[in-house]
mmCIF file of C-alpha atoms in Angstrom:
data_model
loop_
_atom_site.group_PDB
_atom_site.id
_atom_site.type_symbol
_atom_site.label_atom_id
_atom_site.label_comp_id
_atom_site.label_asym_id
_atom_site.label_seq_id
_atom_site.Cartn_x
_atom_site.Cartn_y
_atom_site.Cartn_z
ATOM 1 C CA UNK A 1 15.105 -1.229 -8.164
ATOM 2 C CA UNK A 2 11.749 -2.632 -7.148
ATOM 3 C CA UNK A 3 10.841 -3.053 -3.500
ATOM 4 C CA UNK A 4 9.262 -6.458 -2.895
ATOM 5 C CA UNK A 5 6.876 -6.796 0.036
ATOM 6 C CA UNK A 6 5.529 -10.176 1.124
ATOM 7 C CA UNK A 7 2.013 -10.028 2.531
ATOM 8 C CA UNK A 8 1.193 -13.073 4.617
ATOM 9 C CA UNK A 9 -1.991 -14.188 6.282
ATOM 10 C CA UNK A 10 -4.490 -16.993 6.643
ATOM 11 C CA UNK A 11 -6.223 -18.608 3.699
ATOM 12 C CA UNK A 12 -9.355 -18.682 5.861
ATOM 13 C CA UNK A 13 -9.488 -15.032 6.865
ATOM 14 C CA UNK A 14 -12.193 -12.917 8.428
ATOM 15 C CA UNK A 15 -13.957 -10.234 6.415
ATOM 16 C CA UNK A 16 -12.020 -7.607 8.396
ATOM 17 C CA UNK A 17 -8.666 -9.248 7.639
ATOM 18 C CA UNK A 18 -9.575 -9.433 3.964
ATOM 19 C CA UNK A 19 -10.527 -5.732 3.937
ATOM 20 C CA UNK A 20 -7.209 -4.831 5.578
ATOM 21 C CA UNK A 21 -5.291 -6.996 3.100
ATOM 22 C CA UNK A 22 -7.060 -5.472 0.117
ATOM 23 C CA UNK A 23 -6.184 -1.978 1.354
ATOM 24 C CA UNK A 24 -2.548 -3.029 1.944
ATOM 25 C CA UNK A 25 -2.419 -4.269 -1.658
ATOM 26 C CA UNK A 26 -3.841 -1.015 -2.992
ATOM 27 C CA UNK A 27 -1.342 1.060 -1.029
ATOM 28 C CA UNK A 28 1.660 -1.059 -1.978
ATOM 29 C CA UNK A 29 0.720 -0.836 -5.652
ATOM 30 C CA UNK A 30 0.259 2.931 -5.402
ATOM 31 C CA UNK A 31 3.808 3.157 -4.017
ATOM 32 C CA UNK A 32 5.187 0.990 -6.816
ATOM 33 C CA UNK A 33 6.058 -2.024 -4.647
ATOM 34 C CA UNK A 34 5.888 -5.566 -5.973
ATOM 35 C CA UNK A 35 3.500 -7.645 -3.853
ATOM 36 C CA UNK A 36 4.529 -11.196 -2.994
ATOM 37 C CA UNK A 37 1.968 -13.597 -1.555
ATOM 38 C CA UNK A 38 1.223 -17.293 -1.356
ATOM 39 C CA UNK A 39 -1.268 -17.254 -4.220
ATOM 40 C CA UNK A 40 -4.108 -18.812 -2.211
ATOM 41 C CA UNK A 41 -7.374 -17.530 -0.772
ATOM 42 C CA UNK A 42 -8.212 -15.272 2.151
ATOM 43 C CA UNK A 43 -5.554 -12.644 2.869
ATOM 44 C CA UNK A 44 -3.534 -13.740 -0.178
ATOM 45 C CA UNK A 45 -6.422 -13.307 -2.605
ATOM 46 C CA UNK A 46 -7.459 -10.012 -1.010
ATOM 47 C CA UNK A 47 -4.001 -8.423 -1.162
ATOM 48 C CA UNK A 48 -3.638 -9.553 -4.776
ATOM 49 C CA UNK A 49 -7.045 -8.084 -5.675
ATOM 50 C CA UNK A 50 -6.154 -4.785 -4.024
ATOM 51 C CA UNK A 51 -2.796 -4.509 -5.766
ATOM 52 C CA UNK A 52 -4.145 -5.560 -9.170
ATOM 53 C CA UNK A 53 -7.009 -3.037 -8.852
ATOM 54 C CA UNK A 54 -4.335 -0.319 -8.820
ATOM 55 C CA UNK A 55 -2.260 -1.815 -11.635
ATOM 56 C CA UNK A 56 0.220 -3.478 -9.287
ATOM 57 C CA UNK A 57 2.481 -6.428 -9.913
ATOM 58 C CA UNK A 58 1.684 -9.506 -7.799
ATOM 59 C CA UNK A 59 3.847 -12.613 -7.615
ATOM 60 C CA UNK A 60 2.338 -15.733 -6.058
ATOM 61 C CA UNK A 61 4.820 -18.140 -4.466
ATOM 62 C CA UNK A 62 2.794 -21.337 -4.661
ATOM 63 C CA UNK A 63 3.224 -24.266 -2.257
ATOM 64 C CA UNK A 64 1.921 -26.814 -4.749
ATOM 65 C CA UNK A 65 2.747 -28.225 -8.182
ATOM 66 C CA UNK A 66 0.819 -25.538 -10.062
ATOM 67 C CA UNK A 67 -1.995 -27.738 -11.358
ATOM 68 C CA UNK A 68 -4.417 -25.609 -9.319
ATOM 69 C CA UNK A 69 -3.881 -21.942 -10.186
ATOM 70 C CA UNK A 70 -4.964 -20.833 -6.706
ATOM 71 C CA UNK A 71 -7.539 -18.258 -5.725
ATOM 72 C CA UNK A 72 -5.393 -15.125 -5.932
ATOM 73 C CA UNK A 73 -5.297 -13.089 -9.138
ATOM 74 C CA UNK A 74 -1.524 -12.951 -9.493
ATOM 75 C CA UNK A 75 0.530 -11.471 -12.325
ATOM 76 C CA UNK A 76 2.900 -14.436 -12.241
ATOM 77 C CA UNK A 77 3.438 -17.504 -10.093
ATOM 78 C CA UNK A 78 6.512 -19.266 -8.772
ATOM 79 C CA UNK A 79 5.605 -22.929 -8.391
ATOM 80 C CA UNK A 80 7.668 -24.531 -5.618
ATOM 81 C CA UNK A 81 5.903 -27.867 -4.951
ATOM 82 C CA UNK A 82 7.408 -27.541 -1.455
ATOM 83 C CA UNK A 83 4.313 -27.175 0.731
ATOM 84 C CA UNK A 84 4.874 -24.919 3.727
ATOM 85 C CA UNK A 85 8.623 -24.884 3.039
ATOM 86 C CA UNK A 86 7.761 -22.317 0.382
ATOM 87 C CA UNK A 87 7.373 -19.828 3.272
ATOM 88 C CA UNK A 88 11.166 -19.537 3.360
ATOM 89 C CA UNK A 89 11.280 -18.748 -0.366
ATOM 90 C CA UNK A 90 8.550 -16.139 0.028
ATOM 91 C CA UNK A 91 10.284 -14.411 2.952
ATOM 92 C CA UNK A 92 13.780 -14.587 1.444
ATOM 93 C CA UNK A 93 12.441 -12.924 -1.708
ATOM 94 C CA UNK A 94 11.013 -9.974 0.260
ATOM 95 C CA UNK A 95 12.503 -6.681 1.381
ATOM 96 C CA UNK A 96 9.797 -6.479 4.065
ATOM 97 C CA UNK A 97 6.905 -8.562 5.391
ATOM 98 C CA UNK A 98 3.393 -7.544 6.368
ATOM 99 C CA UNK A 99 1.381 -10.127 8.319
ATOM 100 C CA UNK A 100 -2.378 -9.586 8.284
ATOM 101 C CA UNK A 101 -4.183 -11.730 10.830
ATOM 102 C CA UNK A 102 -2.680 -14.943 12.029
ATOM 103 C CA UNK A 103 -2.383 -18.632 11.316
ATOM 104 C CA UNK A 104 0.396 -21.141 11.972
ATOM 105 C CA UNK A 105 1.795 -20.548 8.487
ATOM 106 C CA UNK A 106 1.720 -16.798 9.057
ATOM 107 C CA UNK A 107 3.566 -17.226 12.342
ATOM 108 C CA UNK A 108 6.318 -19.177 10.586
ATOM 109 C CA UNK A 109 6.670 -16.397 8.001
ATOM 110 C CA UNK A 110 6.930 -13.741 10.733
ATOM 111 C CA UNK A 111 9.597 -15.814 12.511
ATOM 112 C CA UNK A 112 11.596 -16.337 9.314
ATOM 113 C CA UNK A 113 11.421 -12.618 8.509
ATOM 114 C CA UNK A 114 12.586 -11.680 12.007
ATOM 115 C CA UNK A 115 15.535 -14.078 11.719
ATOM 116 C CA UNK A 116 16.324 -12.523 8.353
ATOM 117 C CA UNK A 117 16.236 -8.990 9.770
ATOM 118 C CA UNK A 118 13.806 -7.348 7.359
ATOM 119 C CA UNK A 119 11.065 -4.955 8.532
ATOM 120 C CA UNK A 120 7.994 -6.820 9.767
ATOM 121 C CA UNK A 121 4.590 -5.240 10.366
ATOM 122 C CA UNK A 122 1.824 -7.214 12.081
ATOM 123 C CA UNK A 123 -1.742 -6.038 11.559
ATOM 124 C CA UNK A 124 -4.203 -7.848 13.833
ATOM 125 C CA UNK A 125 -2.051 -10.927 14.196
ATOM 126 C CA UNK A 126 0.304 -12.773 16.478
ATOM 127 C CA UNK A 127 1.936 -11.192 19.485
ATOM 128 C CA UNK A 128 4.728 -13.317 20.917
ATOM 129 C CA UNK A 129 5.364 -13.134 24.664
ATOM 130 C CA UNK A 130 8.444 -14.079 26.677
ATOM 131 C CA UNK A 131 8.161 -16.452 29.676
ATOM 132 C CA UNK A 132 7.302 -13.511 31.953
ATOM 133 C CA UNK A 133 4.428 -12.480 29.663
ATOM 134 C CA UNK A 134 6.110 -9.406 28.156
ATOM 135 C CA UNK A 135 5.971 -8.872 24.368
ATOM 136 C CA UNK A 136 9.164 -9.861 22.589
ATOM 137 C CA UNK A 137 10.748 -7.031 20.624
ATOM 138 C CA UNK A 138 10.798 -7.345 16.895
ATOM 139 C CA UNK A 139 7.704 -7.186 14.745
ATOM 140 C CA UNK A 140 6.034 -3.811 14.732
ATOM 141 C CA UNK A 141 2.373 -4.138 15.677
ATOM 142 C CA UNK A 142 0.228 -1.648 13.789
ATOM 143 C CA UNK A 143 -3.424 -0.659 13.751
ATOM 144 C CA UNK A 144 -4.026 0.274 10.107
ATOM 145 C CA UNK A 145 -3.030 -0.814 6.619
ATOM 146 C CA UNK A 146 -1.417 2.599 6.153
ATOM 147 C CA UNK A 147 0.868 2.046 9.153
ATOM 148 C CA UNK A 148 1.748 -1.448 7.915
ATOM 149 C CA UNK A 149 2.795 -0.103 4.521
ATOM 150 C CA UNK A 150 4.814 2.690 6.145
ATOM 151 C CA UNK A 151 6.735 0.089 8.180
ATOM 152 C CA UNK A 152 7.311 -2.081 5.114
ATOM 153 C CA UNK A 153 8.529 0.826 3.031
ATOM 154 C CA UNK A 154 10.609 2.137 5.964
ATOM 155 C CA UNK A 155 8.751 5.415 6.055
ATOM 156 C CA UNK A 156 8.576 7.334 9.329
ATOM 157 C CA UNK A 157 5.199 6.988 10.901
#
């Protein structure tokens, strides 16, 4: 059975976030995982490019009606026409979630994944604090794409 990993991140990403996302895509493809993403630009386009460069399968879960194919080079697209509500479809289709960088949409995907109970790796993104300022347990904060993929694939690291 295929392992499906959603990679989430901002459409307007920094060059560093895009480099991380591309490397995550390459690694996931090398491990035979299916990459799920939103099909847009930034982190989504970078992870798709990385996975496709290694012969990986990339599914874009699109928020729109599909008239715009999006910036990511995906193998196939799921057109939801649900706007940001598609985040729930993306996360519920994944066995794990990797968040690269942070945006409000990315934060919602991390929250949905945590509620769902799947592994969540955060690379350079949100850190949620409790009222006393201590980090909330849950997402695993990592420093490299390799660590993020290890978390997603439940490999000791």
